[in-house]
Structures are given as structure tokens and as C-alpha cells.
Amino acid sequence: MKKKKGITLWIGIIFVSFLFLMMLISFVYIPYDVNDMNIANRLQGPSLSNWLGTDNFGRDILSRVMEGSKTAIAVGAVSVGIGLVGGVIIGALAGYIGKWVDEVFMRLIDALMAFPGIMLALILVTLFKPSLFQTMIAIGVLSIPTFARVSRSGFLQLKEAEFVKAARGIGAGHLTIVRRHIVPNMISSIVVTASLSFSTSILIEAALSYLGLGVQPPDPSWGSMLNESQSYMSKAPWFTLAPGIIITITVLGFNLLGDGIRDLRDSRT
């Protein structure tokens, strides 16, 4: 069992490392200009000059996949950051103070979670002009309830722990208790939640871009590449497989990483 859980963690690390390595390489080297069209070379299969083939405008698919990794990681990082900060603050106030504060914040969170995630993202994005910035904000708002519930649960449990009561008994203030005794014991839970939310954010961004409400053409996004390729699935399957496989690897990698970290911190294992 331990060996299997260790494998899960390492597979997640390998997949996530591959994504970040591709992003770092794309900052210094991309084979072709991502928007360089060559109609005479459209829908060409994988070759030595175009490792993943070309799309319907003759653009190099590998270059666009590499450039899309910047978008994916940016969306994941910003949206998870928004969700983490907003969710942890709400969860901390609700869990530590309790009473009417807990009721008010949790009912707001319940109302936010009542909407299907993708539907709420569509509403938030369509209220403004579709763009990468608006997509980040919308997905970040969607991440807040998850972090809020995790942090609230942690504060509810830890504020009644013996070491917290001891700190309170020797005169420690609320900020000291939260900063030195509660938050450090919640970091692992937050890290797991962040890893799982990262993959969800990338998946939602791909879905919004697929629908034309995320990253706008001609800027590359894995979701918009899937949209462009759907008419050529039988004629040029590599056009669909490239963004589809990288989305799968990325989402699977972050999910396995989160599961592996969660298994490591589980005292029962």
C-alpha cells in the first residue's frame, strides 16, 4: 500500500515537472512563431520540422502547445491565489469566531456553491469582455468556497486542541494563536487543496477557451486549440491529440500530486 501511494506521488511530480519544464523552455525557446501562418503547410502530420504537425492555418502545433503552457500555469497560479487568500480569510473568520459570523459566511458560500462551477464561470466571464484576466478572476472566485470550507474545518478542530487551549491559558492573543499554532498545522491541508484546485482551474480555463469565452484568438490556449481541431479529427488527428493529451497529463499530474501529498500526511498510513 505504501509503495502504491509513493508511486502516485512520484507520477504526479513527474507530470507536473514536465509541465513546468515545458513552460520554462518556452520562455527562452519556441521552434516557430506561434502565430506564423503558412497555408501551403496546413494540416501536415508530425515530421522532423514540425514534431507535432501543423494546424489548419499551417502553424506549428508544438510551438502553440508550449506557449499555451504559460497560459495554463498563469491561470492556475492566479486563480488558486485568489481562492486561497479569499477562502482562507473567510474560513478562518467563520471557524475561529463562530456564532453569527460562521452562519453568515457559510450561507454565502453555500449560495455560491449552489451554481454549477462552469455555469457560474460562464456568467462571470460574459458579464465583461472575454479575456485572460477576466477568466482568472472568474475561476478564482469559483475556488473560494473550496478553500473556505477546508480552512473553516481546520479552524473548528484546531481551536479546541489542547495545545491551543494551553496557549490561550498562558495569555496568548488571538493573532498569536492563529499565526503560531493553528495556521502552521493547516498548511498541509491547504497545499493539497491548492494542488487539486490548480488542475480544476486549468480544466475550467480550457473549457471556457473552447467555448470562445477565455483566451481570445490568435493567442494560443489548449481549449481553443481543441475547438479549432474538432472539424479535422478524422483528417488530422494529431491536431486534436496534442492539446488533448497535454490537458490530460496536466490535470492528472496535479490530481496525483495532491493525492500523494494527502496520503503522506495521513497518520493512518
Coordinates of C-alpha atoms in Angstrom, one line a residue:
M1 CA 0.0 0.0 0.0
K2 CA 2.8 2.4 0.9
K3 CA 4.6 1.6 -2.3
K4 CA 1.5 2.3 -4.4
K5 CA 0.9 5.6 -2.7
G6 CA 4.6 6.5 -3.2
I7 CA 4.2 5.8 -6.9
T8 CA 1.1 8.0 -7.1
L9 CA 3.1 10.9 -5.6
W10 CA 6.1 10.4 -7.9
I11 CA 4.0 10.1 -11.1
G12 CA 2.3 13.4 -10.1
I13 CA 5.7 15.0 -9.5
I14 CA 6.9 13.8 -12.9
F15 CA 3.9 15.0 -14.8
V16 CA 3.8 18.4 -13.1
S17 CA 7.6 18.8 -13.5
F18 CA 7.2 18.1 -17.2
L19 CA 4.6 20.9 -17.5
F20 CA 6.8 23.5 -15.6
L21 CA 9.8 22.4 -17.6
M22 CA 8.0 23.0 -20.9
M23 CA 6.8 26.4 -19.6
L24 CA 10.4 27.4 -18.7
I25 CA 11.8 26.3 -22.0
S26 CA 9.1 28.3 -23.8
F27 CA 10.3 31.5 -22.2
V28 CA 13.7 31.1 -24.0
Y29 CA 13.0 28.9 -27.0
I30 CA 10.0 28.1 -29.1
P31 CA 10.5 26.4 -32.5
Y32 CA 8.3 28.8 -34.5
D33 CA 6.3 32.0 -34.0
V34 CA 3.0 30.8 -32.6
N35 CA 1.0 33.0 -34.9
D36 CA 3.1 32.4 -38.1
M37 CA 0.7 31.1 -40.7
N38 CA 1.7 29.0 -43.7
I39 CA -1.4 27.9 -45.6
A40 CA 0.8 25.8 -48.0
N41 CA 1.9 23.8 -45.0
R42 CA -1.5 23.4 -43.3
L43 CA -2.6 20.1 -41.6
Q44 CA 0.8 18.4 -42.2
G45 CA 1.5 15.4 -40.0
P46 CA 4.3 15.1 -37.4
S47 CA 7.7 15.4 -39.0
L48 CA 11.3 16.4 -38.2
S49 CA 10.5 20.1 -38.9
N50 CA 7.1 20.0 -37.1
W51 CA 7.3 17.4 -34.3
L52 CA 3.5 17.6 -33.6
G53 CA 2.4 18.6 -37.1
T54 CA 0.7 21.8 -38.1
D55 CA -2.9 23.1 -37.7
N56 CA -5.5 24.4 -40.1
F57 CA -3.5 27.6 -40.7
G58 CA -0.1 25.9 -41.0
R59 CA 1.0 27.0 -37.6
D60 CA 3.3 24.7 -35.6
I61 CA 1.3 22.8 -33.0
L62 CA 4.3 22.1 -30.7
S63 CA 5.0 25.9 -30.5
R64 CA 1.4 26.7 -29.7
V65 CA 1.2 23.9 -27.1
M66 CA 4.4 25.2 -25.4
E67 CA 3.0 28.8 -25.5
G68 CA -0.3 27.5 -24.1
S69 CA 1.5 26.1 -21.0
K70 CA 2.3 29.7 -19.9
T71 CA -1.5 30.5 -20.1
A72 CA -2.4 27.3 -18.2
I73 CA 0.1 27.9 -15.3
A74 CA -0.7 31.6 -15.1
V75 CA -4.5 30.9 -14.8
G76 CA -3.8 28.1 -12.3
A77 CA -1.5 30.2 -10.2
V78 CA -3.6 33.4 -10.1
S79 CA -7.0 31.7 -9.7
V80 CA -5.7 29.5 -6.9
G81 CA -4.0 32.5 -5.3
I82 CA -7.4 34.4 -5.3
G83 CA -9.2 31.4 -4.0
L84 CA -6.6 30.7 -1.3
V85 CA -6.5 34.2 0.1
G86 CA -10.2 34.8 0.0
G87 CA -11.2 31.3 1.1
V88 CA -8.7 31.1 4.0
I89 CA -9.7 34.5 5.3
I90 CA -13.4 33.6 5.2
G91 CA -12.9 30.2 6.6
A92 CA -10.7 31.5 9.4
L93 CA -13.2 34.1 10.5
A94 CA -16.1 31.6 10.3
G95 CA -14.3 28.8 12.1
Y96 CA -12.4 30.8 14.8
I97 CA -15.1 33.3 15.7
G98 CA -18.1 31.1 15.0
K99 CA -21.6 32.1 16.0
W100 CA -23.4 34.5 13.6
V101 CA -20.2 35.2 11.7
D102 CA -20.0 31.5 10.8
E103 CA -23.7 31.4 9.8
V104 CA -23.4 34.4 7.5
F105 CA -20.2 33.4 5.7
M106 CA -21.2 29.8 5.3
R107 CA -24.6 30.7 3.9
L108 CA -22.9 32.9 1.4
I109 CA -20.5 30.0 0.5
D110 CA -23.5 27.7 0.1
A111 CA -25.2 30.1 -2.2
L112 CA -22.0 30.3 -4.3
M113 CA -21.7 26.5 -4.4
A114 CA -25.3 26.1 -5.5
F115 CA -24.4 27.1 -9.0
P116 CA -22.6 24.6 -11.2
G117 CA -19.0 25.7 -11.5
I118 CA -18.8 26.0 -15.2
M119 CA -22.2 27.9 -15.3
L120 CA -21.0 30.4 -12.7
A121 CA -17.8 30.9 -14.6
L122 CA -19.8 31.5 -17.8
I123 CA -21.9 34.1 -16.1
L124 CA -18.9 35.9 -14.6
V125 CA -17.0 35.9 -17.8
T126 CA -19.8 37.0 -20.0
L127 CA -20.6 40.0 -17.8
F128 CA -17.4 41.5 -19.1
K129 CA -15.4 41.3 -22.3
P130 CA -13.9 37.8 -22.5
S131 CA -10.1 37.9 -21.8
L132 CA -7.4 36.0 -19.9
F133 CA -7.7 38.5 -17.0
Q134 CA -11.5 38.0 -16.6
T135 CA -11.0 34.2 -16.9
M136 CA -8.5 34.3 -14.0
I137 CA -10.9 36.4 -11.8
A138 CA -13.9 34.2 -12.6
I139 CA -12.0 30.9 -11.8
G140 CA -10.5 32.5 -8.7
V141 CA -14.0 33.3 -7.4
L142 CA -15.0 29.7 -8.0
S143 CA -12.1 28.5 -5.9
I144 CA -13.0 30.5 -2.8
P145 CA -15.7 28.1 -1.5
T146 CA -13.3 25.1 -1.6
F147 CA -10.6 26.8 0.4
A148 CA -13.2 28.4 2.8
R149 CA -14.6 25.0 3.7
V150 CA -11.2 23.4 4.2
S151 CA -9.9 26.3 6.4
R152 CA -13.1 26.5 8.4
S153 CA -13.0 22.8 9.2
G154 CA -9.3 23.1 10.2
F155 CA -10.0 26.1 12.5
L156 CA -13.0 24.4 14.1
Q157 CA -10.9 21.4 15.0
L158 CA -7.7 23.1 16.0
K159 CA -9.1 25.9 18.1
E160 CA -10.3 23.2 20.6
A161 CA -7.0 21.4 20.6
E162 CA -5.1 21.0 23.9
F163 CA -2.0 23.0 22.7
V164 CA -4.3 25.9 21.6
K165 CA -6.1 25.9 25.0
A166 CA -2.7 25.8 26.7
A167 CA -1.5 28.8 24.6
R168 CA -4.7 30.6 25.4
G169 CA -4.3 29.8 29.1
I170 CA -0.9 31.5 29.3
G171 CA -2.3 34.6 27.8
A172 CA -1.5 34.3 24.1
G173 CA -3.6 36.7 22.0
H174 CA -5.9 35.6 19.2
L175 CA -3.5 36.7 16.4
T176 CA -0.6 34.8 18.1
I177 CA -2.7 31.7 18.4
V178 CA -3.8 31.8 14.8
R179 CA -0.4 32.6 13.4
R180 CA 1.8 30.3 15.5
H181 CA -0.5 27.4 16.4
I182 CA -3.4 27.0 14.0
V183 CA -2.1 28.1 10.6
P184 CA 1.1 26.0 10.7
N185 CA -0.9 22.9 11.4
M186 CA -3.2 23.6 8.4
I187 CA -0.5 24.1 5.8
S188 CA -0.5 20.5 4.5
S189 CA -4.3 20.6 4.0
I190 CA -4.1 23.9 2.2
V191 CA -1.3 22.6 -0.1
V192 CA -3.4 19.5 -1.0
T193 CA -6.4 21.7 -1.8
A194 CA -4.3 24.1 -3.8
S195 CA -2.9 21.2 -5.9
L196 CA -6.3 19.8 -6.7
S197 CA -7.7 23.3 -7.3
F198 CA -4.9 24.0 -9.7
S199 CA -5.9 21.2 -12.0
T200 CA -9.6 22.2 -11.8
S201 CA -8.7 25.8 -12.7
I202 CA -6.7 24.7 -15.8
L203 CA -9.6 22.4 -16.9
I204 CA -12.2 25.3 -16.5
E205 CA -9.9 27.7 -18.4
A206 CA -9.7 25.1 -21.2
A207 CA -13.5 24.7 -21.3
L208 CA -14.0 28.5 -21.4
S209 CA -11.5 28.9 -24.2
Y210 CA -13.1 26.0 -26.0
L211 CA -16.4 27.9 -25.9
G212 CA -14.7 31.2 -27.0
L213 CA -15.0 32.9 -23.6
G214 CA -11.5 32.5 -22.4
V215 CA -8.2 33.3 -24.2
Q216 CA -9.1 35.1 -27.4
P217 CA -7.5 34.2 -30.8
P218 CA -4.9 34.3 -32.1
D219 CA -3.3 33.8 -28.7
P220 CA -2.9 30.0 -28.1
S221 CA -4.8 28.1 -25.5
W222 CA -5.2 24.4 -25.2
G223 CA -9.0 24.8 -25.1
S224 CA -9.2 26.9 -28.2
M225 CA -6.9 24.5 -30.0
L226 CA -9.4 21.7 -29.3
N227 CA -12.2 23.9 -30.6
E228 CA -10.2 24.6 -33.8
S229 CA -9.3 21.0 -34.3
Q230 CA -12.8 19.4 -34.0
S231 CA -13.6 19.8 -37.7
Y232 CA -10.4 18.0 -38.6
M233 CA -10.4 15.0 -36.2
S234 CA -10.6 12.4 -38.9
K235 CA -8.3 14.2 -41.4
A236 CA -5.7 15.4 -38.9
P237 CA -6.0 13.5 -35.6
W238 CA -2.7 14.9 -34.3
F239 CA -4.3 18.4 -34.3
T240 CA -6.7 17.2 -31.6
L241 CA -4.4 14.7 -29.8
A242 CA -1.7 17.3 -28.9
P243 CA -3.8 19.7 -26.8
G244 CA -6.0 16.8 -25.5
I245 CA -3.1 14.8 -24.2
I246 CA -1.3 17.7 -22.6
I247 CA -4.5 18.7 -20.8
T248 CA -4.9 15.1 -19.6
I249 CA -1.3 14.9 -18.4
T250 CA -1.6 18.3 -16.6
V251 CA -4.9 17.6 -14.8
L252 CA -3.8 14.0 -13.9
G253 CA -0.5 15.2 -12.7
F254 CA -1.9 17.8 -10.3
N255 CA -4.5 15.4 -9.0
L256 CA -2.0 12.6 -8.4
L257 CA 0.3 15.1 -6.7
G258 CA -2.5 16.2 -4.4
D259 CA -3.5 12.6 -3.6
G260 CA 0.1 11.7 -2.9
I261 CA 0.6 14.6 -0.5
R262 CA -2.6 13.8 1.2
D263 CA -1.5 10.2 1.7
L264 CA 1.8 11.3 3.1
R265 CA 0.1 13.4 5.8
D266 CA -2.4 10.8 6.7
S267 CA -1.3 9.4 10.0
R268 CA -3.2 6.2 9.5
T269 CA -0.9 5.2 6.6

